[in-house]
Short mmCIF file of C-alpha atoms and ligand atoms in Angstrom, two decimals:
data_model
loop_
_atom_site.label_atom_id
_atom_site.label_comp_id
_atom_site.label_asym_id
_atom_site.label_seq_id
_atom_site.Cartn_x
_atom_site.Cartn_y
_atom_site.Cartn_z
CA MET A 799 101.62 46.84 166.29
CA TYR A 800 101.16 50.20 167.86
CA GLN A 801 98.96 52.10 170.31
CA VAL A 802 97.30 55.42 169.72
CA GLY A 803 95.36 57.50 172.16
CA GLN A 804 94.25 61.03 173.06
CA GLU A 805 97.74 62.34 173.07
CA GLU A 806 98.08 61.89 169.56
CA ILE A 807 94.89 63.75 168.85
CA ASP A 808 95.88 66.66 171.12
CA ALA A 809 99.26 66.82 169.39
CA ILE A 810 97.89 66.86 165.90
CA THR A 811 95.04 69.36 166.94
CA ARG A 812 97.72 71.81 168.33
CA VAL A 813 99.53 71.59 164.95
CA ILE A 814 96.25 72.39 163.02
CA ARG A 815 95.12 75.13 165.42
CA ALA A 816 98.54 76.71 165.13
CA LYS A 817 98.20 76.27 161.27
CA ALA A 818 101.83 75.12 161.16
CA LEU A 819 101.65 72.03 158.81
CA PHE A 820 104.73 72.73 156.95
CA ARG A 821 108.11 71.61 158.51
CA TYR A 822 110.57 74.25 157.43
CA GLY A 823 110.25 77.84 158.98
CA VAL A 824 106.35 77.06 160.01
CA GLY A 825 106.40 74.11 162.50
CA HIS A 826 108.95 72.36 164.37
CA GLU A 827 107.52 68.95 165.16
CA CYS A 828 109.57 67.05 162.40
CA GLU A 829 112.74 68.44 163.49
CA ARG A 830 112.17 67.78 167.17
CA PHE A 831 111.27 64.18 166.14
CA GLU A 832 114.40 63.86 163.90
CA THR A 833 116.67 65.16 166.86
CA ARG A 834 114.90 63.08 169.70
CA TYR A 835 114.99 59.88 167.43
CA ALA A 836 118.45 60.13 166.28
CA LYS A 837 119.24 60.28 169.99
CA HIS A 838 117.11 57.24 170.82
CA LEU A 839 119.03 55.34 167.99
CA GLY A 840 122.43 56.58 168.87
CA VAL A 841 123.09 58.07 165.45
CA LYS A 842 124.29 61.63 164.43
CA HIS A 843 121.36 62.28 161.89
CA PHE A 844 117.65 61.03 161.28
CA ALA A 845 115.92 62.39 158.08
CA LEU A 846 112.21 62.03 158.08
CA ALA A 847 110.49 60.89 154.74
CA ALA A 848 107.02 60.20 153.45
CA SER A 849 107.42 56.54 153.66
CA GLY A 850 109.73 53.59 154.34
CA SER A 851 109.92 52.94 150.40
CA ASN A 852 111.06 56.49 150.16
CA ALA A 853 113.55 56.06 152.96
CA LEU A 854 115.08 52.97 151.56
CA ALA A 855 115.52 54.58 148.08
CA ALA A 856 116.99 57.80 149.73
CA ALA A 857 119.50 55.69 151.90
CA MET A 858 120.42 53.92 148.51
CA THR A 859 120.86 57.11 146.54
CA ALA A 860 122.92 58.57 149.55
CA VAL A 861 125.42 55.89 149.72
CA GLY A 862 125.86 56.08 145.82
CA LEU A 863 124.30 53.05 144.61
CA GLY A 864 123.18 52.85 141.00
CA PRO A 865 123.32 51.17 137.47
CA GLY A 866 126.12 48.69 137.28
CA ASP A 867 125.77 47.56 141.07
CA GLU A 868 124.19 44.48 142.42
CA VAL A 869 122.56 44.66 145.91
CA ILE A 870 122.10 41.52 147.75
CA ILE A 871 118.83 41.27 149.49
CA PRO A 872 116.93 38.37 151.30
CA SER A 873 114.13 36.21 149.87
CA HIS A 874 111.84 37.17 152.77
CA THR A 875 111.06 40.84 152.97
CA TYR A 876 108.28 43.38 151.98
CA MET A 877 108.82 44.03 148.13
CA ALA A 878 110.08 47.57 148.78
CA THR A 879 113.45 46.33 149.72
CA ALA A 880 113.74 44.96 146.23
CA THR A 881 112.04 47.93 144.30
CA SER A 882 113.96 50.76 146.19
CA VAL A 883 117.17 48.86 144.64
CA LEU A 884 115.52 49.18 141.11
CA THR A 885 114.43 52.71 141.69
CA VAL A 886 118.34 53.65 142.06
CA GLY A 887 119.06 51.80 138.76
CA ALA A 888 120.86 48.97 140.69
CA ILE A 889 119.98 45.18 140.41
CA PRO A 890 118.59 43.35 143.53
CA LEU A 891 120.53 39.83 143.93
CA ILE A 892 117.86 37.71 146.01
CA VAL A 893 119.50 35.25 148.50
CA ASP A 894 118.31 32.59 151.10
CA ILE A 895 117.20 33.39 154.78
CA ASP A 896 118.06 30.76 157.59
CA GLU A 897 115.96 29.66 160.50
CA THR A 898 116.24 32.91 162.06
CA ILE A 899 113.86 34.35 159.30
CA THR A 900 116.48 36.92 158.41
CA ILE A 901 119.18 36.95 155.50
CA ASP A 902 121.88 33.91 155.82
CA PRO A 903 125.24 35.31 156.19
CA LYS A 904 126.59 32.15 154.35
CA ALA A 905 124.23 33.02 151.43
CA ILE A 906 125.53 36.60 151.27
CA GLU A 907 129.15 35.55 151.13
CA ALA A 908 128.25 32.80 148.52
CA ALA A 909 126.53 35.32 146.29
CA ILE A 910 128.99 38.01 146.27
CA GLY A 911 130.63 38.78 142.61
CA PRO A 912 132.55 41.36 140.83
CA ARG A 913 129.37 43.73 140.55
CA THR A 914 128.01 43.34 144.19
CA ARG A 915 128.41 46.56 146.07
CA ALA A 916 125.69 46.40 148.86
CA VAL A 917 123.86 44.18 151.05
CA VAL A 918 120.50 44.88 152.79
CA ALA A 919 120.14 43.34 156.19
CA VAL A 920 116.30 43.24 156.88
CA HIS A 921 115.33 42.90 160.32
CA MET A 922 111.99 41.02 159.74
CA TRP A 923 109.21 40.85 162.23
CA GLY A 924 111.49 42.96 164.50
CA ALA A 925 114.02 40.19 164.98
CA ALA A 926 117.66 41.18 164.10
CA CYS A 927 119.91 39.94 161.53
CA ASP A 928 123.38 38.54 162.38
CA MET A 929 124.84 41.85 162.41
CA ASN A 930 128.21 40.83 163.40
CA ALA A 931 128.76 38.41 160.68
CA ILE A 932 127.27 40.55 158.18
CA MET A 933 129.46 43.59 158.99
CA ALA A 934 132.61 41.16 158.93
CA ILE A 935 131.42 39.92 155.53
CA ALA A 936 131.05 43.46 154.43
CA GLN A 937 134.33 44.61 155.55
CA ARG A 938 136.22 41.55 154.02
CA HIS A 939 134.54 42.26 150.76
CA ASN A 940 134.26 46.08 150.76
CA LEU A 941 130.44 46.04 150.72
CA ILE A 942 128.13 48.91 151.88
CA VAL A 943 125.66 47.69 154.52
CA ILE A 944 122.15 48.92 154.36
CA GLU A 945 119.86 48.15 157.28
CA ASP A 946 115.93 48.01 156.41
CA ALA A 947 114.64 48.42 159.98
CA CYS A 948 111.30 49.26 158.72
CA GLN A 949 110.14 46.47 160.87
CA GLY A 950 112.41 46.94 163.52
CA VAL A 951 111.41 50.13 165.28
CA GLY A 952 112.26 49.71 169.03
CA GLY A 953 114.38 46.51 168.47
CA GLY A 954 118.08 46.27 168.91
CA TYR A 955 121.17 43.83 168.33
CA GLU A 956 123.40 43.04 171.09
CA GLY A 957 122.52 46.32 172.90
CA ARG A 958 122.53 48.57 169.86
CA LYS A 959 119.50 49.81 168.20
CA LEU A 960 118.26 48.35 164.79
CA GLY A 961 119.05 50.67 161.95
CA SER A 962 122.30 52.19 163.62
CA ILE A 963 124.67 49.61 163.05
CA GLY A 964 125.30 49.31 159.27
CA HIS A 965 126.49 52.20 156.90
CA ILE A 966 122.84 53.46 156.81
CA GLY A 967 119.34 52.52 157.96
CA ALA A 968 115.94 53.04 156.83
CA PHE A 969 112.80 53.07 158.77
CA SER A 970 108.88 52.88 158.09
CA PHE A 971 106.19 54.37 160.38
CA ASN A 972 103.36 53.14 158.27
CA TYR A 973 100.16 51.76 159.86
CA TYR A 974 101.74 48.18 160.76
CA LYS A 975 104.83 49.49 162.50
CA ASN A 976 105.74 49.74 166.24
CA MET A 977 105.34 53.71 165.83
CA THR A 978 103.04 55.04 163.11
CA CYS A 979 101.80 58.29 161.75
CA GLY A 980 99.55 56.40 159.15
CA GLU A 981 102.48 56.41 156.66
CA GLY A 982 105.88 57.74 157.14
CA GLY A 983 109.63 56.57 157.38
CA GLY A 984 113.26 58.00 157.62
CA VAL A 985 116.91 57.37 157.16
CA ALA A 986 119.38 56.98 160.03
CA VAL A 987 122.99 57.68 159.54
CA ASN A 988 126.21 59.08 161.18
CA ASP A 989 128.09 60.50 158.30
CA ASP A 990 127.41 63.97 157.56
CA VAL A 991 127.64 63.85 153.61
CA LEU A 992 125.43 60.85 153.57
CA ALA A 993 122.80 62.54 155.57
CA GLU A 994 122.87 65.67 153.34
CA ARG A 995 122.54 63.28 150.29
CA ALA A 996 119.66 61.54 151.75
CA ARG A 997 117.97 64.71 152.68
CA CYS A 998 118.45 65.74 149.17
CA ALA A 999 116.82 62.54 147.77
CA ILE A 1000 114.13 62.99 150.24
CA ASP A 1001 113.46 66.64 149.15
CA PRO A 1002 115.52 68.03 146.37
CA CYS A 1003 114.75 71.54 147.36
CA HIS A 1004 115.97 70.91 151.00
CA PHE A 1005 118.95 73.08 150.22
CA TYR A 1006 116.49 75.91 149.81
CA TRP A 1007 114.73 75.43 152.94
CA GLN A 1008 117.77 74.41 155.26
CA GLY A 1009 120.46 76.25 153.52
CA ARG A 1010 123.38 75.08 151.12
CA ASN A 1011 126.08 72.68 152.13
CA ASP A 1012 129.10 73.18 149.94
CA ALA A 1013 130.16 69.63 150.63
CA VAL A 1014 127.23 68.14 148.47
CA LYS A 1015 126.38 68.85 145.24
CA PRO A 1016 122.36 68.91 144.88
CA PHE A 1017 120.81 66.49 142.35
CA SER A 1018 117.39 65.90 141.19
CA GLY A 1019 115.04 63.54 142.89
CA ASN A 1020 111.37 62.98 143.82
CA GLY A 1021 109.55 64.80 146.73
CA ALA A 1022 109.02 62.66 149.82
CA ARG A 1023 108.88 65.46 152.45
CA ALA A 1024 107.10 64.85 155.81
CA SER A 1025 104.30 66.97 157.27
CA GLU A 1026 104.09 68.35 160.76
CA LEU A 1027 101.09 66.41 161.39
CA MET A 1028 103.31 63.15 160.99
CA GLY A 1029 105.96 64.83 163.18
CA ALA A 1030 103.33 65.81 165.80
CA MET A 1031 102.17 62.02 166.03
CA LEU A 1032 105.61 60.66 166.03
CA ASN A 1033 106.73 62.72 168.88
CA VAL A 1034 103.93 61.11 170.97
CA GLN A 1035 104.45 57.64 169.51
CA LEU A 1036 108.22 57.82 170.57
CA ASP A 1037 107.11 58.43 174.22
CA ARG A 1038 105.23 55.24 174.15
CA LEU A 1039 107.94 53.09 172.28
CA ASP A 1040 110.17 51.92 175.01
CA GLY A 1041 107.41 50.90 177.49
CA MET A 1042 105.47 49.11 174.74
CA VAL A 1043 108.53 47.09 173.73
CA GLN A 1044 109.24 46.16 177.21
CA ALA A 1045 105.75 44.89 177.65
CA MET A 1046 105.83 42.87 174.64
CA ARG A 1047 109.45 41.42 175.64
CA ALA A 1048 108.02 40.26 178.89
CA GLU A 1049 105.08 38.63 177.20
CA LYS A 1050 107.40 36.85 174.80
CA LYS A 1051 109.59 35.63 177.46
CA THR A 1052 106.60 34.42 179.69
CA ILE A 1053 105.21 32.38 176.62
CA LEU A 1054 108.56 30.88 175.51
CA GLU A 1055 109.33 29.78 178.94
CA ALA A 1056 105.88 28.25 179.46
CA THR A 1057 106.02 26.39 176.04
CA SER A 1058 109.66 25.51 176.06
CA SER A 1059 108.76 21.77 177.13
CA LEU A 1060 106.74 21.48 173.56
CA GLY A 1061 110.15 21.53 172.06
CA ASN A 1062 110.52 17.79 172.73
CA LEU A 1063 107.18 17.39 170.62
CA GLY A 1064 108.63 19.24 167.66
CA LEU A 1065 107.49 22.94 168.42
CA LYS A 1066 110.68 24.70 168.93
CA ALA A 1067 111.29 28.72 169.38
CA THR A 1068 112.67 30.09 166.27
CA PRO A 1069 116.37 30.74 166.68
CA MET A 1070 117.37 34.46 167.16
CA ASN A 1071 120.45 36.39 166.50
CA SER A 1072 119.88 38.70 169.56
CA PRO A 1073 116.94 37.23 171.55
CA ASP A 1074 116.87 39.60 174.30
CA HIS A 1075 116.77 42.81 172.09
CA ASP A 1076 114.09 42.01 169.37
CA CYS A 1077 110.89 44.01 169.17
CA ALA A 1078 108.93 41.11 170.55
CA THR A 1079 105.80 41.85 168.39
CA GLN A 1080 105.58 38.16 167.56
CA VAL A 1081 106.62 34.86 169.48
CA MET A 1082 107.89 32.77 166.45
CA TYR A 1083 107.97 28.84 166.32
CA THR A 1084 109.62 26.54 163.97
CA LEU A 1085 107.78 23.23 163.21
CA PRO A 1086 109.23 20.11 161.73
CA SER A 1087 107.32 20.32 158.56
CA ALA A 1088 104.85 22.60 156.44
CA ASP A 1089 102.12 20.15 157.23
CA ALA A 1090 102.29 20.39 161.14
CA ALA A 1091 102.51 24.29 160.78
CA ARG A 1092 99.21 24.10 158.75
CA ARG A 1093 97.59 22.02 161.28
CA PHE A 1094 99.01 24.08 163.85
CA VAL A 1095 97.38 27.40 162.41
CA ALA A 1096 94.38 25.73 161.50
CA LEU A 1097 93.65 25.00 165.07
CA PHE A 1098 95.11 28.10 166.84
CA PRO A 1099 94.56 31.52 165.01
CA SER A 1100 98.20 32.45 164.11
CA VAL A 1101 100.17 32.99 160.90
CA ILE A 1102 102.37 30.85 158.82
CA ILE A 1103 105.14 33.05 158.04
CA GLY A 1104 105.57 32.18 154.48
CA LYS A 1105 101.84 32.76 153.85
CA THR A 1106 101.57 36.46 154.54
CA GLY A 1107 101.08 36.99 150.88
CA ARG A 1108 103.43 39.79 150.25
CA HIS A 1109 106.59 39.28 152.33
CA THR A 1110 108.42 36.56 150.16
CA TYR A 1111 110.01 36.80 146.70
CA THR A 1112 107.65 34.74 144.93
CA GLU A 1113 105.04 37.61 145.41
CA TRP A 1114 107.32 40.37 143.93
CA ASP A 1115 105.86 40.23 140.35
CA GLN A 1116 107.64 43.27 139.02
CA VAL A 1117 111.05 41.81 139.82
CA LEU A 1118 110.41 38.34 138.73
CA MET A 1119 108.85 39.75 135.41
CA GLY A 1120 112.02 42.27 134.92
CA ALA A 1121 109.69 45.30 135.01
CA GLY A 1122 111.95 47.54 136.97
CA ALA A 1123 110.41 50.88 135.78
CA ALA A 1124 107.52 52.04 134.20
CA HIS A 1125 109.53 53.44 131.18
CA PRO A 1126 111.62 50.66 129.25
CA ALA A 1127 114.58 53.16 129.15
CA MET A 1128 114.46 53.65 132.72
CA ASN A 1129 114.20 49.96 133.58
CA PRO A 1130 117.53 48.96 135.30
CA PHE A 1131 117.02 45.23 133.75
CA ASN A 1132 117.43 46.89 130.41
CA MET A 1133 120.30 49.28 130.98
CA PRO A 1134 123.67 48.67 129.48
CA ALA A 1135 125.44 49.65 132.52
CA ASN A 1136 123.99 46.51 134.21
CA ALA A 1137 124.76 43.84 131.36
CA GLU A 1138 127.28 42.29 133.68
CA CYS A 1139 124.96 42.10 136.68
CA ARG A 1140 123.14 38.94 137.38
CA LYS A 1141 119.52 39.18 136.80
CA THR A 1142 117.72 35.94 136.38
CA TYR A 1143 115.14 34.93 138.76
CA SER A 1144 112.77 32.12 139.25
CA ARG A 1145 110.12 30.98 141.68
CA ASP A 1146 112.26 28.21 143.05
CA MET A 1147 115.39 29.84 143.12
CA CYS A 1148 115.31 30.27 147.00
CA ALA A 1149 113.53 26.66 147.66
CA LYS A 1150 115.39 26.53 151.18
CA SER A 1151 113.86 29.79 152.18
CA LEU A 1152 110.29 28.67 151.37
CA GLU A 1153 110.66 25.41 153.10
CA ILE A 1154 111.64 27.40 156.20
CA LEU A 1155 109.04 30.02 155.87
CA ASP A 1156 106.27 27.12 155.43
CA ARG A 1157 106.96 25.67 158.65
CA THR A 1158 107.49 28.64 160.92
CA VAL A 1159 104.59 30.25 162.60
CA MET A 1160 104.12 33.47 164.40
CA VAL A 1161 101.70 34.44 167.27
CA ALA A 1162 101.25 38.17 168.04
CA THR A 1163 101.88 39.65 171.55
CA HIS A 1164 100.28 42.96 172.72
CA PRO A 1165 101.42 45.44 175.44
CA GLU A 1166 98.05 45.31 176.83
CA HIS A 1167 97.41 41.80 177.04
CA THR A 1168 96.26 40.72 180.51
CA ALA A 1169 97.99 37.92 182.60
CA GLY A 1170 94.70 35.93 181.69
CA GLU A 1171 94.94 36.58 178.05
CA ILE A 1172 98.59 35.55 178.26
CA ALA A 1173 97.74 32.21 180.13
CA ASP A 1174 95.09 31.56 177.38
CA LEU A 1175 97.65 31.93 174.67
CA ILE A 1176 99.87 29.57 176.50
CA HIS A 1177 97.21 26.99 176.94
CA ASN A 1178 96.13 27.37 173.34
CA ILE A 1179 99.72 26.93 171.75
CA GLY A 1180 100.07 23.93 173.81
CA VAL A 1181 96.89 22.37 172.66
CA ALA A 1182 97.43 23.31 169.02
CA ALA A 1183 101.07 21.95 169.21
CA ARG A 1184 99.92 18.62 170.66
CA VAL A 1185 97.36 18.27 167.93
CA ALA A 1186 99.47 19.50 165.15
CA LEU A 1187 102.30 17.10 166.07
CA GLY A 1188 100.13 13.98 166.89
CA ALA A 1189 100.23 14.05 170.74
CA THR A 1190 96.63 14.52 171.29
CA PRO A 1191 93.74 13.54 169.11
CA ILE A 1192 92.00 16.74 167.54
CA GLU A 1193 88.59 15.69 169.43
CA GLU A 1194 90.55 16.67 172.67
CA ALA A 1195 91.42 20.16 171.47
CA ASP A 1196 90.08 22.42 174.41
CA LEU A 1197 90.91 25.71 173.17
CA ARG A 1198 90.28 28.81 175.68
CA ASN A 1199 89.00 32.04 174.33
CA ALA A 1200 90.87 31.86 170.78
CA LYS A 1201 90.45 35.02 168.98
CA PRO A 1202 90.70 35.62 165.36
CA VAL A 1203 94.31 36.29 164.35
CA ASP A 1204 95.06 39.84 165.19
CA VAL A 1205 98.70 40.52 163.90
CA GLN A 1206 98.35 44.32 164.29
CA LYS A 1207 95.68 45.39 166.87
CA PHE A 1208 94.67 48.99 166.63
CA ASP A 1209 93.97 50.40 169.97
CA LEU A 1210 92.50 53.77 170.08
CA LYS A 1211 91.87 54.84 173.64
CA LEU A 1212 89.83 58.04 174.00
CA ASP A 1213 89.11 59.85 177.21
CA ALA A 1214 85.72 60.56 176.44
C1 PLP B 460 110.73 45.24 155.49
C2 PLP B 460 110.05 46.46 154.89
N1 PLP B 460 110.86 47.24 154.11
C3 PLP B 460 110.17 48.24 153.55
C4 PLP B 460 108.85 48.70 153.79
C5 PLP B 460 108.40 49.84 153.14
O1 PLP B 460 107.73 50.82 154.12
P1 PLP B 460 106.38 51.56 153.52
O2 PLP B 460 105.35 50.93 153.51
O3 PLP B 460 106.55 52.65 154.73
O4 PLP B 460 106.83 52.27 152.32
C6 PLP B 460 108.17 47.92 154.64
C7 PLP B 460 106.69 48.12 154.96
O5 PLP B 460 105.88 47.23 155.41
C8 PLP B 460 108.65 46.76 155.33
O6 PLP B 460 107.92 45.99 156.09
#
């Protein structure tokens, strides 16, 4: 979810007119955004990258993950969380989520073995993981915590911003995120050396542009440098972020309050780890069964979380097939260093997650929803819930202005 308007067009036009498309020595938009977003997050460093996938791999490179390491990840996340582990030569260990739709701390603790070095906390759909529990487990077992905050732009956990709580965080600014520049991402971190390593992973030549740092030895990597067009757009997007999230939180609160009585029928607000701080791009409900969820979305345009087609481990073909790299010798699944890592996957290995995901639905909010549109949503959620849960016959379903499902609405508001 994001908003775009004339301000973004003006900012990009200025960069093009100045012929200042390169971030080092030519333009200053990327650097300005990095400084501003680091301040927004409350971290010392933010390093822009070309995508969230690049940012995740750079974060894992920065903390030194590689062959011989297992990295715990949740069963429900975009596949880049898993593939970035493979990109650095390590092995993803997939564990269950709980009803919050985020990684289950109990599943993390149960999965830890002698080779486990890190865990990725993914804040799915803008909802925070149980960071207190995860950080405590990490401390007990000496694990690195990487926050995948790609879907958590603008969100928080108990007052701290998502992506700023673990040892390192990664963000995405792709088309579907709360701030976008088309494609983009970045790494958030406090530690100076980790920041330098992340910058090297993002741009192995960054020492040339930004000067050498004797504390960090350069290493080889792929290029994922951001352009000034991205920086310019993100600077405008950052100005919009807080207002947008506040509006969505207010809408979510109104909807949840107005639909709370449906809990008696079986439509329960999905439990959240930090209910007042999420991005609130979605209102999530947990139903008693997959059949009830199917009936709910059949009537009222909304999404069953387990059916998005790309966010559940059963969709990650490369991982399930053991295709961890294009070249067999670079495939972490074949590497002798990974011989002792656990790497057997099956489609039913996280059956508990699938069961939860198939009975959890989400309804999209939008910062520009009018009071009338919100009232219609509330009415329609009630109608769909009563039919789905058997309290009202389908013939009596009187939906109001139900629009086709629109999880990420693109709003281009032009002056002329
Ligand atoms: C949870 C999560 N992690 C990682 C990514 C990867 O980001 P990108 O698409 O910018 O590479 C995404 C993007 O959708 C995501 O949702």
